[in-house]
């Protein structure tokens, strides 16, 4: 087996991501004035806007294939050539395959490209071939293979094993691999992923050089190895609990889950399937006949195209329509306001929302059952106090029977250009499920610098009974995660502290050296986390010391299982793991310091 340590040979003078993997609202009608001797007339009554239609064409960047479509491979290759290295480009694509069998395909996925089947079950759409992510564009380093996805397909890999060498924000959902799955790039270079849910891999999953991974509610033939932090919940065939050696955190079930909505075809009609909530979930949802849930016709969705105004999107929401965001970039002059229970906002092909003028991109009321899925929020150059708000401050309604879900919703500050936001995501509504998010203050790209893309806080949870499954939050100027709600739970957390802190003083937190990656508020009496990791790579000032990765009140019902901190190549160090507990990191060994149980 190749050396799976991501710290073996390092090229000089390159950033850690490069090297380790780490690298208008409608205007009121004008007042009409008569002659000067007359009083001003009353404003003309505002006309009620014409109702917006539901349904419609999915647009030019949604490519729909059926088994008789000519030239499928050529079209796939054309999209890949455009998107392979376009990390901060504007292209966005969804590749959709109608039910049937396809042979001899290799769908290579670049940035902002999603591939999905259009059946109710993955097995309705079979590709005899591969859906491939590799890292040739980056010299065999897979740590920047962000923002791409595969969903709702069955694969019969050409050589028996499909390659899926991804990093953050690259979900593999509702897939059936009739063979093995290799999560490493060709040559077993660095890799920093990743997330699998509701999938069946008949053969072996080989992470090889993957530093961390989370797999939820799936079934696998076997799992080969682990580097730092491999977490499983509700996975049939998962390896036994053994953290830290091997670094497996294994929960038999997932406490609560509800799979992501997805587009499918019923005959010639597009519909969106809404999977039902499961408790103590284990295994896939689709293995025994028709999946459980409900569906909506596309006619109940406003099918949005890039260039549409925020006012129009809000009119659609007020009218009672759901939103389907087709691939592209949407500038928002006002927040999207989701005030109706059970509203669905589903993005295709990494549809991207950019708030202009410092507004918040999305605000959700304290209502039941909202589903946000499959889009990217990109901070604008004017500082937004927040980018995504789930519930208003003080929200307190019980949503346990029908929670809001936030799935494959990613947030970025900087990278594609200057962006600023004080806090990225705020969760105020109770029982919210955050199921796979990457909240990222960019460490590379354009508009990057300690103050250039200033973002103090990543995720703030104020609501009680919130569950996070697959939480990736990185590089914030202060706290990456702050959790103030009661009875919160996190299964899998991946973090890197901000690389670009100029010196120790810049991160000093009162008398504490540095801000914890994950902080539980002092008033919290009940909280639990499993499989949480924080890494530091202070490449501007390698002498910086971070006191701990995790901070929490010492109470019997505030519990953590399987924590780790890592100094990447000795660029900065941790003194402890959680509070004042856990051995310090040392030297350049890139070996984790771990705490198996706390307190």
Coordinates of C-alpha atoms in Angstrom, one line a residue:
X1 CA 0.0 0.0 0.0
X2 CA 1.4 3.4 -0.8
X3 CA 2.4 5.7 2.0
X4 CA -0.9 7.3 3.1
X5 CA 0.7 10.1 5.2
X6 CA -0.1 13.5 3.8
X7 CA 3.0 14.9 5.3
X8 CA 5.7 12.9 3.4
X9 CA 7.8 15.1 0.9
X10 CA 6.8 18.8 0.7
X11 CA 7.7 21.1 -2.2
X12 CA 9.2 24.4 -1.0
X13 CA 7.5 27.7 -0.7
X14 CA 3.9 26.9 -1.6
X15 CA 0.7 27.4 0.4
X16 CA -0.7 24.6 2.5
X17 CA -3.7 24.0 0.2
X18 CA -1.2 23.8 -2.6
X19 CA 1.0 21.6 -0.8
X20 CA -0.8 19.5 1.7
X21 CA -4.2 19.7 0.7
X22 CA -4.9 21.5 1.7
X23 CA -4.3 25.1 -0.3
X24 CA -34.4 46.1 -7.3
X25 CA -37.2 45.8 -5.2
X26 CA -40.1 47.3 -7.2
X27 CA -40.2 51.1 -7.1
X28 CA -43.3 52.9 -5.9
X29 CA -45.3 54.8 -8.5
X30 CA -44.2 58.4 -8.6
X31 CA -46.4 61.2 -7.1
X32 CA -48.3 63.0 -9.9
X33 CA -48.5 66.8 -9.4
X34 CA -51.1 69.1 -10.9
X35 CA -50.9 72.8 -11.4
X36 CA -49.0 74.7 -8.7
X37 CA -52.3 76.1 -7.2
X38 CA -53.6 72.5 -6.6
X39 CA -52.6 70.2 -3.8
X40 CA -50.5 67.2 -4.8
X41 CA -52.6 64.3 -6.0
X42 CA -52.5 61.1 -4.1
X43 CA -50.1 58.5 -5.4
X44 CA -51.5 56.2 -8.1
X45 CA -52.4 52.8 -6.7
X46 CA -49.7 50.2 -7.0
X47 CA -50.6 47.6 -9.6
X48 CA -50.6 44.0 -8.4
X49 CA -47.8 42.3 -10.3
X50 CA -48.8 39.6 -12.8
X51 CA -48.6 36.1 -11.4
X52 CA -45.4 34.3 -12.2
X53 CA -45.7 31.0 -14.0
X54 CA -44.4 27.7 -12.5
X55 CA -42.4 25.2 -14.4
X56 CA -40.6 25.8 -17.7
X57 CA -37.4 25.1 -19.4
X58 CA -34.3 24.3 -17.3
X59 CA -32.0 26.5 -19.4
X60 CA -28.9 26.1 -21.5
X61 CA -26.6 24.9 -18.7
X62 CA -28.7 21.9 -17.8
X63 CA -27.7 19.2 -20.3
X64 CA -30.2 16.3 -20.4
X65 CA -29.3 13.0 -22.0
X66 CA -31.1 9.8 -22.8
X67 CA -29.5 6.6 -24.0
X68 CA -30.2 7.5 -27.7
X69 CA -28.6 10.9 -27.5
X70 CA -25.7 11.1 -30.0
X71 CA -22.3 12.3 -28.9
X72 CA -22.7 12.1 -25.1
X73 CA -19.0 11.5 -24.5
X74 CA -18.0 14.5 -26.6
X75 CA -20.4 16.8 -24.8
X76 CA -19.1 15.5 -21.4
X77 CA -15.5 16.1 -22.5
X78 CA -16.4 19.6 -23.7
X79 CA -17.8 20.6 -20.4
X80 CA -14.9 19.1 -18.5
X81 CA -12.3 20.9 -20.7
X82 CA -14.0 24.2 -19.7
X83 CA -14.4 23.4 -16.0
X84 CA -11.4 21.2 -15.1
X85 CA -9.3 24.0 -13.7
X86 CA -11.9 26.9 -13.5
X87 CA -11.8 27.0 -9.7
X88 CA -13.1 30.5 -9.5
X89 CA -14.8 30.7 -12.9
X90 CA -18.4 31.6 -13.8
X91 CA -19.4 28.4 -15.6
X92 CA -22.1 26.2 -13.9
X93 CA -23.4 22.9 -15.3
X94 CA -25.8 20.1 -14.4
X95 CA -25.5 16.9 -16.4
X96 CA -28.8 14.9 -16.1
X97 CA -29.3 11.4 -17.4
X98 CA -32.8 10.0 -18.1
X99 CA -33.5 6.5 -16.8
X100 CA -31.9 3.8 -18.9
X101 CA -28.6 2.2 -19.5
X102 CA -25.5 4.0 -20.9
X103 CA -22.3 2.3 -21.9
X104 CA -18.7 3.3 -22.5
X105 CA -18.9 6.7 -20.8
X106 CA -16.3 8.4 -18.6
X107 CA -17.9 11.5 -17.1
X108 CA -15.0 13.5 -15.7
X109 CA -16.2 16.3 -13.4
X110 CA -14.6 19.7 -13.1
X111 CA -15.6 22.6 -10.9
X112 CA -19.2 23.6 -10.5
X113 CA -20.4 20.5 -12.3
X114 CA -23.1 18.2 -11.0
X115 CA -24.1 14.8 -12.5
X116 CA -27.3 13.1 -11.6
X117 CA -29.8 10.4 -12.7
X118 CA -33.4 11.3 -13.3
X119 CA -35.0 8.1 -11.9
X120 CA -36.7 7.6 -8.6
X121 CA -33.9 5.0 -7.7
X122 CA -30.2 5.1 -8.6
X123 CA -30.7 1.8 -10.2
X124 CA -33.1 3.3 -12.8
X125 CA -30.1 5.0 -14.5
X126 CA -27.0 2.8 -15.0
X127 CA -23.8 4.0 -16.5
X128 CA -21.5 1.2 -17.6
X129 CA -18.5 3.3 -17.1
X130 CA -17.2 5.9 -14.7
X131 CA -17.9 9.3 -13.0
X132 CA -14.4 10.4 -12.4
X133 CA -12.7 13.1 -10.3
X134 CA -8.9 13.1 -10.5
X135 CA -6.3 15.8 -10.0
X136 CA -4.2 16.0 -13.2
X137 CA -5.0 19.7 -13.5
X138 CA -3.2 20.2 -10.1
X139 CA -0.2 17.9 -10.5
X140 CA -1.9 15.0 -8.7
X141 CA -2.9 17.0 -5.7
X142 CA -6.7 16.6 -5.0
X143 CA -7.0 19.0 -2.1
X144 CA -8.6 21.7 -4.2
X145 CA -11.2 19.5 -6.0
X146 CA -14.1 21.4 -4.6
X147 CA -17.7 22.2 -5.8
X148 CA -18.8 19.2 -7.8
X149 CA -21.3 16.4 -7.1
X150 CA -22.7 13.0 -8.2
X151 CA -26.2 11.9 -7.3
X152 CA -28.8 9.2 -8.1
X153 CA -26.8 7.0 -10.5
X154 CA -25.7 3.4 -10.7
X155 CA -22.1 2.9 -11.9
X156 CA -20.5 -0.2 -13.3
X157 CA -16.9 1.0 -13.3
X158 CA -14.8 0.1 -16.4
X159 CA -12.0 -1.4 -14.4
X160 CA -14.0 -2.4 -11.3
X161 CA -13.3 0.7 -9.3
X162 CA -14.5 4.3 -9.7
X163 CA -12.2 7.1 -8.8
X164 CA -13.7 10.0 -6.8
X165 CA -10.7 12.1 -5.5
X166 CA -12.4 15.1 -4.1
X167 CA -12.0 17.7 -1.3
X168 CA -14.7 19.7 0.4
X169 CA -18.1 20.6 -1.0
X170 CA -18.2 17.6 -3.3
X171 CA -21.0 15.3 -2.2
X172 CA -21.6 11.8 -3.4
X173 CA -25.2 11.1 -2.7
X174 CA -27.7 8.4 -3.5
X175 CA -25.2 6.5 -5.6
X176 CA -24.9 2.8 -6.3
X177 CA -21.3 1.7 -7.3
X178 CA -21.4 -1.9 -8.5
X179 CA -17.7 -2.2 -7.7
X180 CA -15.2 -0.3 -5.6
X181 CA -14.6 3.4 -4.9
X182 CA -11.1 4.9 -4.8
X183 CA -11.1 8.3 -3.0
X184 CA -7.5 9.2 -3.9
X185 CA -6.0 10.8 -7.0
X186 CA -3.8 8.9 -9.5
X187 CA -0.4 8.5 -7.8
X188 CA -2.0 8.7 -4.3
X189 CA -1.3 12.4 -3.9
X190 CA -2.7 14.6 -1.2
X191 CA -6.5 14.6 -0.7
X192 CA -8.8 16.4 1.7
X193 CA -12.4 15.3 1.5
X194 CA -15.2 14.4 1.8
X195 CA -18.8 13.2 2.1
X196 CA -21.0 10.2 1.1
X197 CA -24.7 9.7 2.0
X198 CA -27.5 7.3 1.1
X199 CA -25.2 5.3 -1.2
X200 CA -24.3 1.7 -1.7
X201 CA -20.8 0.7 -2.7
X202 CA -20.8 -3.0 -3.3
X203 CA -17.0 -3.4 -3.1
X204 CA -14.2 -1.7 -1.1
X205 CA -13.9 2.0 -0.4
X206 CA -10.2 3.0 -0.5
X207 CA -9.5 6.4 1.1
X208 CA -5.7 5.9 0.8
X209 CA -4.4 9.5 1.2
X210 CA -7.7 11.1 2.2
X211 CA -7.1 13.0 5.5
X212 CA -10.7 12.8 6.7
X213 CA -14.1 11.6 5.5
X214 CA -17.7 11.3 6.7
X215 CA -20.1 8.6 5.5
X216 CA -23.8 8.6 6.5
X217 CA -26.7 6.2 6.1
X218 CA -25.1 4.0 3.5
X219 CA -23.9 0.5 2.8
X220 CA -20.3 -0.5 1.9
X221 CA -18.6 -3.8 1.2
X222 CA -15.5 -2.8 3.2
X223 CA -13.3 0.2 4.1
X224 CA -9.6 0.1 3.5
X225 CA -7.8 2.5 5.8
X226 CA -7.8 5.9 7.6
X227 CA -5.4 8.8 7.9
X228 CA -6.7 11.2 10.6
X229 CA -10.5 11.2 11.0
X230 CA -12.9 8.8 9.4
X231 CA -16.5 9.0 10.7
X232 CA -19.4 6.7 10.0
X233 CA -23.0 7.0 11.1
X234 CA -25.7 4.5 10.1
X235 CA -23.4 2.7 7.7
X236 CA -23.8 -1.0 7.0
X237 CA -20.4 -2.5 6.6
X238 CA -18.6 0.3 8.4
X239 CA -15.4 -0.6 10.3
X240 CA -15.7 -1.0 14.1
X241 CA -15.1 1.9 16.4
X242 CA -11.4 2.1 17.0
X243 CA -10.3 5.8 17.3
X244 CA -7.5 6.8 17.3
X245 CA -5.8 3.8 15.8
X246 CA -7.2 3.3 13.2
X247 CA -9.0 6.6 13.4
X248 CA -12.5 5.3 13.0
X249 CA -15.5 6.9 14.8
X250 CA -18.5 4.6 14.2
X251 CA -22.1 5.2 15.2
X252 CA -24.6 2.5 14.5
X253 CA -27.3 4.9 13.4
X254 CA -27.8 8.6 12.6
X255 CA -30.1 10.2 15.2
X256 CA -32.2 12.1 12.6
X257 CA -31.8 12.4 8.9
X258 CA -33.8 13.5 5.9
X259 CA -32.3 13.1 2.5
X260 CA -31.8 15.9 0.0
X261 CA -34.6 16.7 -2.4
X262 CA -33.9 15.7 -6.0
X263 CA -35.2 16.2 -9.5
X264 CA -36.6 13.2 -11.3
X265 CA -38.8 12.3 -14.3
X266 CA -42.2 10.6 -14.0
X267 CA -42.9 9.8 -17.6
X268 CA -42.1 13.1 -19.4
X269 CA -42.9 15.2 -16.4
X270 CA -40.2 16.7 -14.1
X271 CA -41.0 16.4 -10.4
X272 CA -39.0 17.0 -7.2
X273 CA -38.9 14.2 -4.7
X274 CA -38.9 15.1 -1.0
X275 CA -37.6 12.2 1.1
X276 CA -39.2 11.7 4.5
X277 CA -37.5 12.2 7.8
X278 CA -35.9 9.1 9.5
X279 CA -34.9 8.6 13.1
X280 CA -32.1 6.3 14.1
X281 CA -31.4 5.8 10.4
X282 CA -29.2 3.1 9.0
X283 CA -28.6 2.1 5.4
X284 CA -29.9 3.6 2.2
X285 CA -33.5 4.9 1.6
X286 CA -34.0 3.4 -1.8
X287 CA -33.1 -0.2 -1.5
X288 CA -36.6 -1.7 -1.1
X289 CA -38.9 -0.4 -3.8
X290 CA -40.3 3.1 -4.0
X291 CA -38.5 5.5 -1.6
X292 CA -40.6 7.0 1.1
X293 CA -41.6 10.6 0.8
X294 CA -43.7 12.9 -1.3
X295 CA -43.2 14.7 -4.6
X296 CA -44.0 18.0 -6.2
X297 CA -44.6 18.8 -9.9
X298 CA -42.2 21.2 -11.5
X299 CA -45.2 23.5 -12.1
X300 CA -45.1 24.3 -8.4
X301 CA -41.6 25.7 -8.8
X302 CA -40.4 29.0 -10.2
X303 CA -37.7 27.9 -12.5
X304 CA -35.1 30.7 -12.1
X305 CA -32.5 31.8 -14.6
X306 CA -29.4 33.8 -13.9
X307 CA -30.2 37.5 -14.2
X308 CA -33.5 37.3 -12.5
X309 CA -33.9 39.9 -9.7
X310 CA -34.3 39.2 -6.0
X311 CA -37.6 41.0 -6.1
X312 CA -38.9 38.5 -8.7
X313 CA -37.6 35.5 -6.7
X314 CA -39.4 36.9 -3.6
X315 CA -42.5 37.5 -5.6
X316 CA -42.4 33.8 -6.6
X317 CA -42.0 32.8 -2.9
X318 CA -44.8 35.1 -1.8
X319 CA -47.0 33.6 -4.5
X320 CA -46.6 30.2 -3.0
X321 CA -44.1 28.8 -5.5
X322 CA -40.9 26.9 -4.6
X323 CA -37.6 27.8 -6.2
X324 CA -35.5 25.8 -8.6
X325 CA -32.3 27.7 -9.3
X326 CA -30.8 26.7 -12.6
X327 CA -27.0 26.8 -13.0
X328 CA -25.5 30.3 -13.0
X329 CA -24.8 33.3 -10.8
X330 CA -27.6 35.3 -9.2
X331 CA -27.0 38.8 -7.8
X332 CA -29.3 39.7 -4.9
X333 CA -30.2 43.3 -4.0
X334 CA -32.3 42.1 -1.1
X335 CA -32.5 38.8 0.9
X336 CA -34.5 35.9 -0.4
X337 CA -37.3 35.7 2.2
X338 CA -38.6 32.3 2.9
X339 CA -41.7 32.7 5.1
X340 CA -43.8 29.7 4.2
X341 CA -43.6 26.3 5.8
X342 CA -42.3 23.5 3.6
X343 CA -40.8 25.7 1.0
X344 CA -38.1 24.1 -1.2
X345 CA -35.2 26.0 -2.6
X346 CA -33.2 23.6 -4.8
X347 CA -30.1 24.6 -6.8
X348 CA -28.8 22.8 -9.9
X349 CA -25.2 22.9 -11.0
X350 CA -23.9 24.9 -8.1
X351 CA -26.2 27.9 -8.7
X352 CA -24.5 30.8 -6.9
X353 CA -26.1 33.6 -4.9
X354 CA -24.1 36.8 -4.4
X355 CA -25.6 39.4 -2.0
X356 CA -24.9 42.9 -3.2
X357 CA -24.6 46.0 -1.0
X358 CA -24.1 44.0 2.2
X359 CA -27.5 42.3 2.4
X360 CA -28.1 38.9 3.8
X361 CA -28.5 36.3 1.0
X362 CA -31.2 34.1 2.5
X363 CA -33.5 34.6 5.5
X364 CA -35.8 31.8 6.6
X365 CA -38.7 32.4 9.0
X366 CA -39.3 30.2 12.1
X367 CA -41.5 27.8 10.2
X368 CA -41.7 24.0 9.7
X369 CA -40.0 22.0 7.0
X370 CA -38.0 24.4 4.8
X371 CA -35.6 22.5 2.6
X372 CA -32.5 24.4 1.3
X373 CA -30.3 22.3 -1.0
X374 CA -27.6 22.4 -3.6
X375 CA -26.4 26.0 -3.9
X376 CA -23.4 28.2 -3.1
X377 CA -23.5 31.6 -1.4
X378 CA -20.6 33.8 -2.3
X379 CA -20.0 36.9 -0.2
X380 CA -20.0 40.3 -1.9
X381 CA -17.3 43.0 -1.6
X382 CA -19.5 45.0 0.9
X383 CA -19.6 43.4 4.3
X384 CA -22.7 41.4 5.0
X385 CA -23.5 41.0 8.8
X386 CA -24.7 37.5 7.9
X387 CA -25.1 35.5 4.7
X388 CA -27.6 32.8 5.7
X389 CA -30.1 33.0 8.6
X390 CA -32.3 30.1 9.6
X391 CA -35.0 31.6 11.7
X392 CA -35.0 35.1 13.3
X393 CA -33.3 35.8 16.5
X394 CA -35.2 34.4 19.4
X395 CA -36.9 31.7 17.3
X396 CA -38.4 29.1 19.7
X397 CA -41.0 26.9 17.9
X398 CA -40.8 23.2 18.1
X399 CA -39.9 21.7 14.7
X400 CA -39.0 18.2 15.8
X401 CA -41.7 16.6 13.6
X402 CA -40.7 18.5 10.5
X403 CA -37.3 20.2 10.7
X404 CA -35.7 22.6 8.4
X405 CA -32.8 21.0 6.5
X406 CA -29.7 22.7 5.0
X407 CA -28.0 20.3 2.6
X408 CA -25.1 20.8 0.2
X409 CA -25.4 24.6 0.9
X410 CA -21.9 26.0 0.7
X411 CA -20.7 29.5 1.7
X412 CA -17.5 31.2 0.5
X413 CA -15.9 34.5 1.5
X414 CA -13.2 35.6 -1.0
X415 CA -11.4 33.5 -3.6
X416 CA -13.5 34.6 -6.6
X417 CA -12.8 38.2 -5.6
X418 CA -13.0 40.3 -2.5
X419 CA -15.8 39.3 -0.1
X420 CA -16.6 40.1 3.5
X421 CA -19.2 38.8 6.0
X422 CA -19.1 39.1 9.8
X423 CA -20.9 35.8 10.3
X424 CA -21.6 33.3 7.5
X425 CA -24.4 31.1 8.8
X426 CA -26.7 31.7 11.8
X427 CA -29.1 29.0 12.9
X428 CA -31.8 30.2 15.2
X429 CA -34.6 27.7 14.5
X430 CA -34.9 24.7 16.7
X431 CA -34.3 21.2 15.4
X432 CA -32.6 22.4 12.2
X433 CA -30.5 19.7 10.4
X434 CA -27.3 20.9 8.8
X435 CA -26.4 18.0 6.5
X436 CA -23.1 18.6 4.8
X437 CA -21.9 22.2 4.5
X438 CA -18.5 23.8 3.7
X439 CA -18.3 27.3 5.1
X440 CA -15.0 28.7 3.8
X441 CA -13.1 31.9 4.2
X442 CA -10.8 31.5 1.2
X443 CA -7.1 30.9 1.8
X444 CA -6.2 31.2 -1.9
X445 CA -7.6 32.8 -5.1
X446 CA -8.4 36.5 -5.6
X447 CA -9.4 38.9 -2.9
X448 CA -7.6 37.0 -0.1
X449 CA -5.9 38.5 2.9
X450 CA -6.3 38.8 6.6
X451 CA -8.4 42.0 6.3
X452 CA -9.2 41.7 2.5
X453 CA -11.7 38.9 3.0
X454 CA -12.4 39.5 6.7
X455 CA -14.9 37.1 8.2
X456 CA -14.8 36.7 12.0
X457 CA -17.3 33.9 12.5
X458 CA -18.3 30.9 10.4
X459 CA -21.3 29.1 11.9
X460 CA -23.3 30.4 14.9
X461 CA -26.0 28.1 16.4
X462 CA -28.4 29.8 18.7
X463 CA -31.3 27.3 18.3
X464 CA -31.8 24.3 20.6
X465 CA -31.8 20.7 19.4
X466 CA -29.8 21.4 16.2
X467 CA -28.0 18.5 14.6
X468 CA -25.0 18.9 12.2
X469 CA -24.0 15.9 10.1
X470 CA -20.9 16.7 8.1
X471 CA -19.7 20.1 9.2
X472 CA -16.7 21.6 7.4
X473 CA -15.8 25.2 8.5
X474 CA -12.4 26.7 7.8
X475 CA -10.1 29.8 8.1
X476 CA -12.2 32.3 10.0
X477 CA -10.5 35.3 11.7
X478 CA -12.0 34.4 15.1
X479 CA -14.3 31.5 16.0
X480 CA -15.1 29.0 13.2
X481 CA -18.1 27.5 15.1
X482 CA -19.9 28.9 18.1
X483 CA -22.7 26.8 19.6
X484 CA -25.1 28.5 22.1
X485 CA -28.2 26.3 21.7
X486 CA -29.0 23.5 24.1
X487 CA -28.8 19.8 23.2
X488 CA -26.8 20.4 20.0
X489 CA -25.1 17.5 18.3
X490 CA -22.3 17.3 15.7
X491 CA -21.3 14.2 13.9
X492 CA -18.0 14.9 12.0
X493 CA -16.3 18.3 12.0
X494 CA -13.4 19.3 9.9
X495 CA -11.6 22.6 10.4
X496 CA -8.4 24.5 9.5
X497 CA -7.6 27.7 11.4
X498 CA -6.8 30.7 9.3
X499 CA -3.4 30.3 7.6
X500 CA -2.8 34.0 7.2
X501 CA -2.8 35.4 10.8
X502 CA 0.0 37.9 10.7
X503 CA 1.2 37.3 14.2
X504 CA 0.2 36.0 17.7
X505 CA -1.4 39.3 18.6
X506 CA -3.8 39.1 15.7
X507 CA -5.4 36.0 17.1
X508 CA -5.1 36.7 20.8
X509 CA -8.5 36.1 22.5
X510 CA -8.2 37.9 25.8
X511 CA -5.8 35.8 27.9
X512 CA -6.2 32.8 25.6
X513 CA -3.9 32.1 22.7
X514 CA -6.2 31.9 19.6
X515 CA -9.9 31.4 19.1
X516 CA -11.1 27.8 19.3
X517 CA -12.2 26.2 16.1
X518 CA -15.4 24.9 17.9
X519 CA -16.7 26.7 20.9
X520 CA -19.7 25.6 23.1
X521 CA -21.1 28.6 25.0
X522 CA -20.7 28.9 28.7
X523 CA -24.4 28.6 29.4
X524 CA -24.9 25.4 27.5
X525 CA -25.7 22.4 29.8
X526 CA -26.1 19.7 27.1
X527 CA -24.1 19.1 23.9
X528 CA -22.4 16.2 22.2
X529 CA -19.9 15.8 19.4
X530 CA -18.3 12.8 17.6
X531 CA -15.3 12.8 15.4
X532 CA -14.1 16.4 15.4
X533 CA -10.8 17.6 14.0
X534 CA -9.0 21.0 13.8
X535 CA -5.7 21.7 12.0
X536 CA -3.4 24.6 12.0
X537 CA -1.0 25.9 9.3
X538 CA 0.1 29.3 10.3
X539 CA 2.3 29.9 7.3
X540 CA 2.8 33.7 7.7
X541 CA 4.1 33.3 11.2
X542 CA 4.9 29.7 12.1
X543 CA 5.7 30.6 15.7
X544 CA 2.0 31.2 16.5
X545 CA 0.6 29.1 19.3
X546 CA -3.0 28.1 19.4
X547 CA -4.0 27.1 22.9
X548 CA -6.7 24.5 21.9
X549 CA -8.9 23.5 19.1
X550 CA -12.1 23.0 21.2
X551 CA -13.6 25.0 24.1
X552 CA -16.6 24.0 26.2
X553 CA -18.0 24.3 29.7
X554 CA -17.0 21.4 31.9
X555 CA -20.3 19.7 32.6
X556 CA -21.3 16.0 32.6
X557 CA -23.8 16.4 29.7
X558 CA -21.4 18.4 27.5
X559 CA -19.6 15.5 26.0
X560 CA -17.1 14.9 23.2
X561 CA -15.9 11.7 21.6
X562 CA -12.8 11.3 19.4
X563 CA -11.2 14.7 19.1
X564 CA -8.0 15.6 17.3
X565 CA -5.7 18.6 16.5
X566 CA -2.9 18.5 14.0
X567 CA 0.0 21.0 13.3
X568 CA 0.6 20.7 9.6
X569 CA 4.4 20.5 9.2
X570 CA 5.1 22.5 12.3
X571 CA 3.5 25.7 11.0
X572 CA 2.1 26.8 14.4
X573 CA 1.3 24.5 17.3
X574 CA -1.6 23.6 19.6
X575 CA -0.9 23.5 23.4
X576 CA -4.0 21.3 24.1
X577 CA -6.9 19.6 22.3
X578 CA -9.9 20.7 24.3
X579 CA -9.9 23.3 27.1
X580 CA -6.7 22.4 29.0
X581 CA -6.8 18.7 28.2
X582 CA -4.8 16.8 25.6
X583 CA -1.1 16.7 24.7
X584 CA 0.4 19.5 22.7
X585 CA 1.4 19.0 19.1
X586 CA 5.1 19.2 18.5
X587 CA 7.7 19.6 15.8
X588 CA 7.1 19.0 12.2
X589 CA 5.7 15.4 12.4
X590 CA 2.1 16.3 11.4
X591 CA 0.9 13.6 13.9
X592 CA -2.5 14.3 15.6
X593 CA -2.9 14.8 19.3
X594 CA -6.1 13.1 20.3
X595 CA -8.6 12.9 23.1
X596 CA -10.9 9.9 23.0
X597 CA -13.5 11.1 25.5
X598 CA -14.1 14.4 27.3
X599 CA -14.8 15.1 30.0

